[in-house]
Amino acid sequence: MKYPALGHIGYCTNIHAGETWADHFVALQQAIPELKQRLSPDAPFGIGLRLSNIASEELELPENLVAFQHWLANNDCYVFTMNGFPFGGFHHTVVKDQVHTPDWTTEARVDYTKRLFRILSVLLPVDELGNAIQGGVSTSPLSYRRWFEWEQPAARDYIFSQTTQNVLEVVADLMRLRQQTDRLMHLDLEPEPDGIIETTDEFITWFTDYLLPMGIEQISEEFGLTDEQAENAICEHVRLCFDVCHVAVGYEKPAEVLAKLKAYNLRVGKVQISAALKAEFPDDPAGRETVRQAFAQFNEPTYLHQVVARTRSGELLRFADLPDALDAFNDDHVEWRSHFHVPIFIAEYGVLHSTQDDILATLSLQNTSKFTNQMEVETYTWDVLPADLKLGIVDSIDREMKWVLQNS
């Protein structure tokens, strides 16, 4: 769907289980026609497509891709963005830190990402003037920092250099695809707790200390560009995936994120509309334990649910997963924020709260500054939510999308 205030908006299909293209396609066929009828009966319906590596290989086969194009046209739907973060199994299996596997040190991640862009270049529609719309693929924050001796400068430099070289291979491919297809597409890097790029500041530092210095030299030489032209091309093709949940978990403010990016002429490729859990701890011991136990109800074995604790001095302490925070809880903690994607339309969970206010702030900023033209609702945890929060998938997506539209 396209709305003047939001740009293109859809939901991320990583909510659906299944890893083969046949699995993916069945899930889309079961959910999307009903959602389109409810949400966008008279206008094209936008999709944020998630494909596993296996599904991407299968969809790229000409017979499958043509059949999917026909299905999209027959159902008045279109794909405008893709989620290229989870490579393999994402439901009904233990994911945890393996969501980063393979990381950007590997050719497997490069090949997968290039394949997604080839598929997207075929699927992107044209606008009312006949011009191809832009498209993006979101990706991981390069790797997972707890796999490395991250406090060692040499280790950090090696990993950043290796991963950046692979990102630049994709940038060059995107530039060639643009020459061939007239499609402008961007790789949207998604900072995440414990990623090697975790915050907006770290994204900017990586961009200015690694991506631009390495990229300007390589891109200018390969494409015969000036340094300024090469820098502009890199900034067009590599952008930030603004995941509202991740921003909130790190105690970042949406307006501050945008101001920092603007200061460096960097762009937001898309917004992933998502909410985390948070709570402040009262002073009395019984009340503090009540809050701790409320967080414990969301402890489940599939995904990482990192916790960032704010202490009485204002220091932020980072825990790899919710059980680590539950074990380390002490009187110095005054607030927790946990990376658990909860339904965006619910503000309170007993003594816990969602970071819904950050979504509202982001939507307000989009209304006033139009900082992106791609928005994607991303709540993938329906299968692991406490039982009293579960609805059917179609009803859940419908409620999330309507909440966004009503608050935009």
Tab-separated table of C-alpha atoms in Angstrom:
chain	number	residue	atom	x	y	z
A	1	MET	CA	0.000	0.000	0.000
A	2	LYS	CA	1.127	3.558	-0.494
A	3	TYR	CA	0.012	6.393	1.755
A	4	PRO	CA	1.048	10.048	1.400
A	5	ALA	CA	2.272	10.241	5.002
A	6	LEU	CA	4.024	6.882	5.103
A	7	GLY	CA	5.173	5.971	1.620
A	8	HIS	CA	4.956	2.266	0.818
A	9	ILE	CA	3.841	0.183	3.777
A	10	GLY	CA	3.371	-3.532	4.219
A	11	TYR	CA	4.035	-6.306	6.672
A	12	CYS	CA	7.124	-8.491	6.796
A	13	THR	CA	6.352	-12.071	5.822
A	14	ASN	CA	8.922	-13.451	8.276
A	15	ILE	CA	5.886	-13.901	10.518
A	16	HIS	CA	5.067	-17.005	8.443
A	17	ALA	CA	6.806	-20.315	9.086
A	18	GLY	CA	8.358	-22.383	6.310
A	19	GLU	CA	11.724	-22.414	4.561
A	20	THR	CA	11.103	-23.663	1.011
A	21	TRP	CA	9.539	-21.473	-1.670
A	22	ALA	CA	6.541	-23.809	-1.730
A	23	ASP	CA	6.085	-23.208	2.012
A	24	HIS	CA	6.438	-19.458	1.588
A	25	PHE	CA	4.046	-19.285	-1.332
A	26	VAL	CA	1.346	-21.320	0.413
A	27	ALA	CA	1.540	-18.985	3.426
A	28	LEU	CA	1.226	-15.922	1.182
A	29	GLN	CA	-1.717	-17.412	-0.686
A	30	GLN	CA	-3.477	-18.196	2.579
A	31	ALA	CA	-2.982	-14.789	4.209
A	32	ILE	CA	-2.584	-12.020	1.686
A	33	PRO	CA	-5.856	-12.059	-0.310
A	34	GLU	CA	-7.842	-11.726	2.931
A	35	LEU	CA	-5.509	-9.028	4.265
A	36	LYS	CA	-5.748	-7.068	1.040
A	37	GLN	CA	-9.536	-7.201	1.152
A	38	ARG	CA	-9.511	-5.876	4.715
A	39	LEU	CA	-6.763	-3.277	4.386
A	40	SER	CA	-6.502	-2.173	0.773
A	41	PRO	CA	-9.476	-3.362	-1.260
A	42	ASP	CA	-9.213	-0.624	-3.886
A	43	ALA	CA	-5.458	-0.099	-4.145
A	44	PRO	CA	-2.368	-2.265	-4.616
A	45	PHE	CA	-1.226	-4.088	-1.475
A	46	GLY	CA	2.465	-3.867	-0.539
A	47	ILE	CA	4.465	-6.844	0.728
A	48	GLY	CA	7.737	-6.993	2.645
A	49	LEU	CA	8.972	-10.358	1.394
A	50	ARG	CA	11.208	-12.601	3.491
A	51	LEU	CA	12.910	-15.509	1.707
A	52	SER	CA	15.222	-18.064	3.254
A	53	ASN	CA	18.303	-18.933	1.257
A	54	ILE	CA	16.681	-22.132	-0.004
A	55	ALA	CA	13.490	-20.313	-0.967
A	56	SER	CA	15.467	-17.627	-2.816
A	57	GLU	CA	17.249	-20.272	-4.889
A	58	GLU	CA	13.919	-21.851	-5.749
A	59	LEU	CA	12.097	-18.604	-6.501
A	60	GLU	CA	14.829	-17.464	-8.887
A	61	LEU	CA	14.009	-20.395	-11.164
A	62	PRO	CA	12.218	-18.782	-14.152
A	63	GLU	CA	9.053	-20.868	-13.868
A	64	ASN	CA	8.617	-19.993	-10.184
A	65	LEU	CA	9.409	-16.308	-10.589
A	66	VAL	CA	7.017	-15.889	-13.517
A	67	ALA	CA	4.260	-17.711	-11.620
A	68	PHE	CA	4.783	-15.436	-8.611
A	69	GLN	CA	4.685	-12.332	-10.807
A	70	HIS	CA	1.383	-13.493	-12.268
A	71	TRP	CA	0.000	-14.173	-8.787
A	72	LEU	CA	1.012	-10.693	-7.610
A	73	ALA	CA	-0.619	-9.089	-10.641
A	74	ASN	CA	-3.805	-11.153	-10.322
A	75	ASN	CA	-4.121	-10.211	-6.653
A	76	ASP	CA	-3.163	-6.542	-7.133
A	77	CYS	CA	-0.116	-6.888	-4.857
A	78	TYR	CA	3.513	-5.849	-5.153
A	79	VAL	CA	6.842	-6.362	-3.384
A	80	PHE	CA	8.759	-3.212	-2.464
A	81	THR	CA	11.206	-4.466	0.152
A	82	MET	CA	12.749	-7.726	1.289
A	83	ASN	CA	14.104	-9.008	4.586
A	84	GLY	CA	17.526	-10.563	3.984
A	85	PHE	CA	18.577	-10.913	7.621
A	86	PRO	CA	17.507	-14.491	8.548
A	87	PHE	CA	19.295	-16.839	6.126
A	88	GLY	CA	17.963	-20.186	7.325
A	89	GLY	CA	15.336	-21.604	9.667
A	90	PHE	CA	13.458	-18.903	11.579
A	91	HIS	CA	10.519	-20.728	13.155
A	92	HIS	CA	10.048	-23.995	15.060
A	93	THR	CA	13.787	-24.255	15.692
A	94	VAL	CA	16.295	-22.742	18.096
A	95	VAL	CA	17.505	-19.569	16.350
A	96	LYS	CA	19.313	-17.515	19.031
A	97	ASP	CA	22.682	-16.155	17.780
A	98	GLN	CA	22.505	-18.383	14.694
A	99	VAL	CA	20.254	-15.749	13.117
A	100	HIS	CA	23.576	-14.098	12.164
A	101	THR	CA	24.813	-17.249	10.369
A	102	PRO	CA	26.308	-17.018	7.817
A	103	ASP	CA	27.617	-13.551	8.557
A	104	TRP	CA	29.146	-10.940	6.270
A	105	THR	CA	32.586	-12.552	6.501
A	106	THR	CA	31.285	-15.300	4.185
A	107	GLU	CA	30.619	-15.643	0.476
A	108	ALA	CA	27.379	-17.436	1.340
A	109	ARG	CA	25.955	-14.197	2.782
A	110	VAL	CA	27.147	-12.251	-0.274
A	111	ASP	CA	25.639	-14.722	-2.731
A	112	TYR	CA	22.329	-14.844	-0.856
A	113	THR	CA	22.057	-11.046	-0.768
A	114	LYS	CA	22.919	-10.665	-4.451
A	115	ARG	CA	20.257	-13.246	-5.280
A	116	LEU	CA	17.618	-11.350	-3.302
A	117	PHE	CA	18.433	-8.185	-5.218
A	118	ARG	CA	18.198	-9.987	-8.559
A	119	ILE	CA	14.745	-11.225	-7.563
A	120	LEU	CA	13.703	-7.796	-6.293
A	121	SER	CA	14.852	-6.119	-9.511
A	122	VAL	CA	12.329	-8.296	-11.366
A	123	LEU	CA	9.506	-7.839	-8.856
A	124	LEU	CA	9.679	-4.066	-8.305
A	125	PRO	CA	6.701	-2.369	-9.976
A	126	VAL	CA	6.538	0.990	-11.703
A	127	ASP	CA	4.713	4.003	-10.293
A	128	GLU	CA	1.819	5.908	-11.833
A	129	LEU	CA	4.286	7.773	-14.093
A	130	GLY	CA	5.856	4.575	-15.350
A	131	ASN	CA	9.047	4.935	-13.309
A	132	ALA	CA	10.431	1.980	-11.374
A	133	ILE	CA	10.059	2.437	-7.628
A	134	GLN	CA	13.082	2.071	-5.373
A	135	GLY	CA	13.528	-1.122	-3.409
A	136	GLY	CA	15.599	-2.290	-0.491
A	137	VAL	CA	16.849	-5.450	1.184
A	138	SER	CA	17.511	-5.286	4.915
A	139	THR	CA	20.412	-7.279	6.262
A	140	SER	CA	22.242	-8.214	9.436
A	141	PRO	CA	24.569	-5.873	11.373
A	142	LEU	CA	27.514	-7.641	9.664
A	143	SER	CA	28.048	-10.214	12.438
A	144	TYR	CA	27.571	-11.032	16.124
A	145	ARG	CA	30.092	-9.411	18.429
A	146	ARG	CA	30.073	-12.112	21.100
A	147	TRP	CA	31.681	-14.504	18.609
A	148	PHE	CA	34.872	-12.411	18.691
A	149	GLU	CA	37.340	-10.890	21.152
A	150	TRP	CA	35.516	-7.633	20.671
A	151	GLU	CA	37.536	-5.637	23.175
A	152	GLN	CA	40.672	-6.180	21.065
A	153	PRO	CA	41.127	-3.364	18.496
A	154	ALA	CA	42.933	-5.663	16.068
A	155	ALA	CA	40.047	-8.143	16.128
A	156	ARG	CA	37.512	-5.394	15.474
A	157	ASP	CA	39.556	-3.953	12.617
A	158	TYR	CA	39.949	-7.344	10.972
A	159	ILE	CA	36.236	-8.137	11.134
A	160	PHE	CA	35.155	-4.696	9.945
A	161	SER	CA	37.616	-4.788	7.047
A	162	GLN	CA	36.563	-8.281	5.957
A	163	THR	CA	32.817	-7.666	6.212
A	164	THR	CA	33.054	-4.242	4.544
A	165	GLN	CA	34.861	-5.730	1.558
A	166	ASN	CA	31.975	-8.136	1.087
A	167	VAL	CA	29.390	-5.363	1.417
A	168	LEU	CA	31.239	-3.435	-1.283
A	169	GLU	CA	30.983	-6.452	-3.577
A	170	VAL	CA	27.203	-6.160	-3.249
A	171	VAL	CA	27.331	-2.378	-3.795
A	172	ALA	CA	29.161	-2.887	-7.082
A	173	ASP	CA	26.548	-5.461	-8.085
A	174	LEU	CA	23.744	-3.000	-7.269
A	175	MET	CA	25.387	-0.345	-9.430
A	176	ARG	CA	25.606	-2.762	-12.346
A	177	LEU	CA	21.986	-3.828	-11.824
A	178	ARG	CA	20.932	-0.187	-11.912
A	179	GLN	CA	22.729	0.276	-15.217
A	180	GLN	CA	21.020	-2.821	-16.625
A	181	THR	CA	17.497	-2.457	-15.195
A	182	ASP	CA	17.095	1.210	-14.167
A	183	ARG	CA	16.166	-0.028	-10.672
A	184	LEU	CA	17.687	1.883	-7.751
A	185	MET	CA	18.022	-0.600	-4.897
A	186	HIS	CA	19.695	-0.236	-1.526
A	187	LEU	CA	21.148	-2.544	1.102
A	188	ASP	CA	19.646	-1.549	4.460
A	189	LEU	CA	21.913	-2.525	7.337
A	190	GLU	CA	20.009	-3.256	10.550
A	191	PRO	CA	21.744	-2.439	13.860
A	192	GLU	CA	20.736	-4.913	16.556
A	193	PRO	CA	21.702	-5.587	20.176
A	194	ASP	CA	25.049	-7.430	20.208
A	195	GLY	CA	25.518	-7.066	16.478
A	196	ILE	CA	28.922	-5.720	15.562
A	197	ILE	CA	26.920	-2.674	14.590
A	198	GLU	CA	24.587	-2.150	17.516
A	199	THR	CA	23.643	1.545	17.516
A	200	THR	CA	23.269	4.501	15.191
A	201	ASP	CA	26.621	5.870	16.343
A	202	GLU	CA	28.280	2.577	15.455
A	203	PHE	CA	26.597	2.552	12.040
A	204	ILE	CA	27.951	6.045	11.344
A	205	THR	CA	31.434	5.134	12.577
A	206	TRP	CA	31.512	2.043	10.347
A	207	PHE	CA	30.253	4.037	7.390
A	208	THR	CA	32.802	6.839	7.767
A	209	ASP	CA	35.804	4.803	8.975
A	210	TYR	CA	35.472	1.718	6.768
A	211	LEU	CA	32.779	1.780	4.091
A	212	LEU	CA	33.564	5.151	2.552
A	213	PRO	CA	37.387	5.011	2.692
A	214	MET	CA	37.485	1.487	1.253
A	215	GLY	CA	34.559	2.011	-1.089
A	216	ILE	CA	35.510	5.325	-2.669
A	217	GLU	CA	38.819	3.918	-3.831
A	218	GLN	CA	37.310	0.713	-5.222
A	219	ILE	CA	34.113	2.109	-6.731
A	220	SER	CA	35.800	5.114	-8.377
A	221	GLU	CA	38.363	2.840	-10.015
A	222	GLU	CA	35.899	0.176	-11.170
A	223	PHE	CA	33.246	2.569	-12.538
A	224	GLY	CA	35.440	5.506	-13.630
A	225	LEU	CA	33.894	7.915	-11.120
A	226	THR	CA	35.259	10.868	-9.211
A	227	ASP	CA	35.620	10.432	-5.470
A	228	GLU	CA	32.504	12.553	-4.925
A	229	GLN	CA	30.486	10.479	-7.390
A	230	ALA	CA	31.678	7.257	-5.768
A	231	GLU	CA	30.709	8.532	-2.317
A	232	ASN	CA	27.260	9.514	-3.578
A	233	ALA	CA	26.787	6.070	-5.118
A	234	ILE	CA	27.734	4.317	-1.875
A	235	CYS	CA	25.343	6.503	0.116
A	236	GLU	CA	22.563	5.718	-2.353
A	237	HIS	CA	23.085	1.981	-2.196
A	238	VAL	CA	23.838	1.462	1.523
A	239	ARG	CA	21.364	2.819	4.051
A	240	LEU	CA	20.141	2.255	7.595
A	241	CYS	CA	17.311	-0.115	8.399
A	242	PHE	CA	15.600	1.785	11.226
A	243	ASP	CA	14.178	-0.965	13.426
A	244	VAL	CA	12.161	0.907	16.058
A	245	CYS	CA	12.382	-1.971	18.545
A	246	HIS	CA	16.178	-2.091	18.325
A	247	VAL	CA	16.470	1.686	18.639
A	248	ALA	CA	14.306	1.645	21.756
A	249	VAL	CA	16.166	-1.245	23.399
A	250	GLY	CA	19.341	0.850	23.148
A	251	TYR	CA	17.623	3.869	24.741
A	252	GLU	CA	18.063	5.851	21.528
A	253	LYS	CA	15.498	8.491	20.591
A	254	PRO	CA	14.055	8.434	17.046
A	255	ALA	CA	14.594	12.173	16.518
A	256	GLU	CA	18.213	11.875	17.632
A	257	VAL	CA	18.787	8.954	15.236
A	258	LEU	CA	17.552	11.009	12.300
A	259	ALA	CA	19.542	14.080	13.337
A	260	LYS	CA	22.752	12.048	13.538
A	261	LEU	CA	22.197	10.512	10.109
A	262	LYS	CA	21.394	13.886	8.577
A	263	ALA	CA	24.620	15.369	9.952
A	264	TYR	CA	26.547	12.811	7.878
A	265	ASN	CA	24.231	12.850	4.836
A	266	LEU	CA	23.239	9.240	5.472
A	267	ARG	CA	19.803	7.830	4.728
A	268	VAL	CA	17.151	5.532	6.123
A	269	GLY	CA	16.326	2.771	3.670
A	270	LYS	CA	13.262	1.564	5.524
A	271	VAL	CA	11.609	1.597	8.912
A	272	GLN	CA	10.721	-1.675	10.563
A	273	ILE	CA	7.781	-0.850	12.807
A	274	SER	CA	8.252	-2.961	15.908
A	275	ALA	CA	8.017	-2.729	19.685
A	276	ALA	CA	10.117	-4.018	22.581
A	277	LEU	CA	9.354	-4.618	26.262
A	278	LYS	CA	10.399	-2.162	28.953
A	279	ALA	CA	9.806	-1.419	32.624
A	280	GLU	CA	11.200	0.720	35.404
A	281	PHE	CA	11.805	-0.968	38.739
A	282	PRO	CA	10.163	0.519	41.851
A	283	ASP	CA	12.161	0.997	45.043
A	284	ASP	CA	10.434	-1.600	47.209
A	285	PRO	CA	11.842	-5.163	47.006
A	286	ALA	CA	8.487	-6.831	46.433
A	287	GLY	CA	7.637	-4.508	43.572
A	288	ARG	CA	11.049	-5.045	41.992
A	289	GLU	CA	10.616	-8.803	42.114
A	290	THR	CA	7.147	-8.500	40.573
A	291	VAL	CA	8.650	-6.697	37.574
A	292	ARG	CA	11.454	-9.231	37.291
A	293	GLN	CA	8.958	-12.101	37.304
A	294	ALA	CA	6.882	-10.338	34.650
A	295	PHE	CA	9.920	-10.278	32.347
A	296	ALA	CA	10.549	-13.945	33.144
A	297	GLN	CA	7.172	-14.828	31.591
A	298	PHE	CA	8.649	-13.832	28.211
A	299	ASN	CA	11.679	-16.097	28.543
A	300	GLU	CA	11.484	-18.618	25.694
A	301	PRO	CA	14.095	-20.755	23.911
A	302	THR	CA	13.760	-19.765	20.230
A	303	TYR	CA	15.120	-16.231	19.845
A	304	LEU	CA	17.657	-14.023	21.569
A	305	HIS	CA	15.938	-11.502	23.842
A	306	GLN	CA	18.831	-9.267	24.798
A	307	VAL	CA	18.339	-6.922	27.745
A	308	VAL	CA	19.828	-3.459	28.207
A	309	ALA	CA	19.652	-2.380	31.847
A	310	ARG	CA	19.897	1.248	32.947
A	311	THR	CA	21.596	1.647	36.313
A	312	ARG	CA	21.211	4.321	38.956
A	313	SER	CA	24.267	6.128	37.578
A	314	GLY	CA	22.831	6.088	34.034
A	315	GLU	CA	25.228	3.403	32.777
A	316	LEU	CA	23.804	0.909	30.273
A	317	LEU	CA	24.578	-2.756	30.956
A	318	ARG	CA	24.064	-5.196	28.099
A	319	PHE	CA	23.043	-8.833	28.601
A	320	ALA	CA	23.249	-11.423	25.844
A	321	ASP	CA	19.813	-12.902	26.586
A	322	LEU	CA	16.930	-12.583	29.025
A	323	PRO	CA	18.100	-15.441	31.318
A	324	ASP	CA	21.431	-13.643	31.794
A	325	ALA	CA	19.662	-10.488	32.908
A	326	LEU	CA	17.293	-12.397	35.198
A	327	ASP	CA	20.284	-14.012	36.908
A	328	ALA	CA	22.246	-10.749	37.215
A	329	PHE	CA	19.391	-8.573	38.487
A	330	ASN	CA	20.365	-6.413	41.448
A	331	ASP	CA	19.418	-3.231	43.313
A	332	ASP	CA	21.422	-1.037	40.933
A	333	HIS	CA	19.074	-1.712	38.013
A	334	VAL	CA	16.402	0.956	37.550
A	335	GLU	CA	15.059	0.024	34.109
A	336	TRP	CA	15.167	-2.878	31.666
A	337	ARG	CA	14.457	-2.941	27.965
A	338	SER	CA	14.262	-6.328	26.278
A	339	HIS	CA	14.535	-7.277	22.615
A	340	PHE	CA	11.239	-9.132	22.413
A	341	HIS	CA	9.079	-8.071	19.458
A	342	VAL	CA	5.657	-7.685	21.069
A	343	PRO	CA	2.427	-6.660	19.307
A	344	ILE	CA	2.633	-2.981	18.426
A	345	PHE	CA	-1.020	-2.242	19.225
A	346	ILE	CA	-0.659	-3.135	22.938
A	347	ALA	CA	0.906	-0.518	25.215
A	348	GLU	CA	0.903	-2.372	28.539
A	349	TYR	CA	1.507	-5.944	29.658
A	350	GLY	CA	0.595	-5.781	33.327
A	351	VAL	CA	3.551	-4.118	35.065
A	352	LEU	CA	5.511	-4.127	31.800
A	353	HIS	CA	5.135	-1.662	28.964
A	354	SER	CA	5.896	-1.757	25.279
A	355	THR	CA	8.033	0.843	23.528
A	356	GLN	CA	4.979	1.892	21.528
A	357	ASP	CA	5.733	5.564	22.245
A	358	ASP	CA	8.855	5.237	20.091
A	359	ILE	CA	6.735	4.012	17.196
A	360	LEU	CA	4.385	6.974	17.602
A	361	ALA	CA	7.371	9.325	17.669
A	362	THR	CA	8.779	7.726	14.515
A	363	LEU	CA	5.451	7.977	12.685
A	364	SER	CA	5.195	11.640	13.700
A	365	LEU	CA	8.686	12.309	12.325
A	366	GLN	CA	7.758	10.580	9.083
A	367	ASN	CA	4.692	12.814	8.822
A	368	THR	CA	6.784	15.969	9.138
A	369	SER	CA	10.029	15.052	7.391
A	370	LYS	CA	9.315	12.089	5.053
A	371	PHE	CA	12.711	10.566	5.811
A	372	THR	CA	11.944	7.273	4.028
A	373	ASN	CA	9.415	5.893	1.569
A	374	GLN	CA	9.385	2.331	2.900
A	375	MET	CA	7.777	1.082	6.100
A	376	GLU	CA	7.349	-2.512	7.177
A	377	VAL	CA	5.479	-3.872	10.194
A	378	GLU	CA	7.644	-6.573	11.741
A	379	THR	CA	6.354	-8.688	14.620
A	380	TYR	CA	7.654	-12.197	14.041
A	381	THR	CA	7.207	-13.675	17.526
A	382	TRP	CA	3.544	-14.737	17.396
A	383	ASP	CA	4.451	-18.407	17.791
A	384	VAL	CA	6.348	-17.768	21.044
A	385	LEU	CA	4.121	-15.161	22.697
A	386	PRO	CA	2.380	-16.024	25.967
A	387	ALA	CA	-0.897	-17.806	25.173
A	388	ASP	CA	-3.149	-14.936	26.256
A	389	LEU	CA	-1.590	-12.635	23.613
A	390	LYS	CA	-2.033	-14.935	20.625
A	391	LEU	CA	-4.594	-14.385	17.882
A	392	GLY	CA	-4.828	-15.921	14.436
A	393	ILE	CA	-2.096	-14.758	12.061
A	394	VAL	CA	-4.401	-12.869	9.675
A	395	ASP	CA	-6.280	-11.169	12.519
A	396	SER	CA	-2.991	-10.241	14.187
A	397	ILE	CA	-1.469	-8.717	11.050
A	398	ASP	CA	-4.724	-6.907	10.287
A	399	ARG	CA	-4.799	-5.365	13.757
A	400	GLU	CA	-1.154	-4.290	13.574
A	401	MET	CA	-1.522	-2.678	10.154
A	402	LYS	CA	-4.718	-0.871	11.113
A	403	TRP	CA	-3.078	0.477	14.268
A	404	VAL	CA	-0.268	1.985	12.167
A	405	LEU	CA	-2.656	3.543	9.679
A	406	GLN	CA	-4.837	4.984	12.431
A	407	ASN	CA	-1.824	6.527	14.166
A	408	SER	CA	-0.152	8.026	11.125
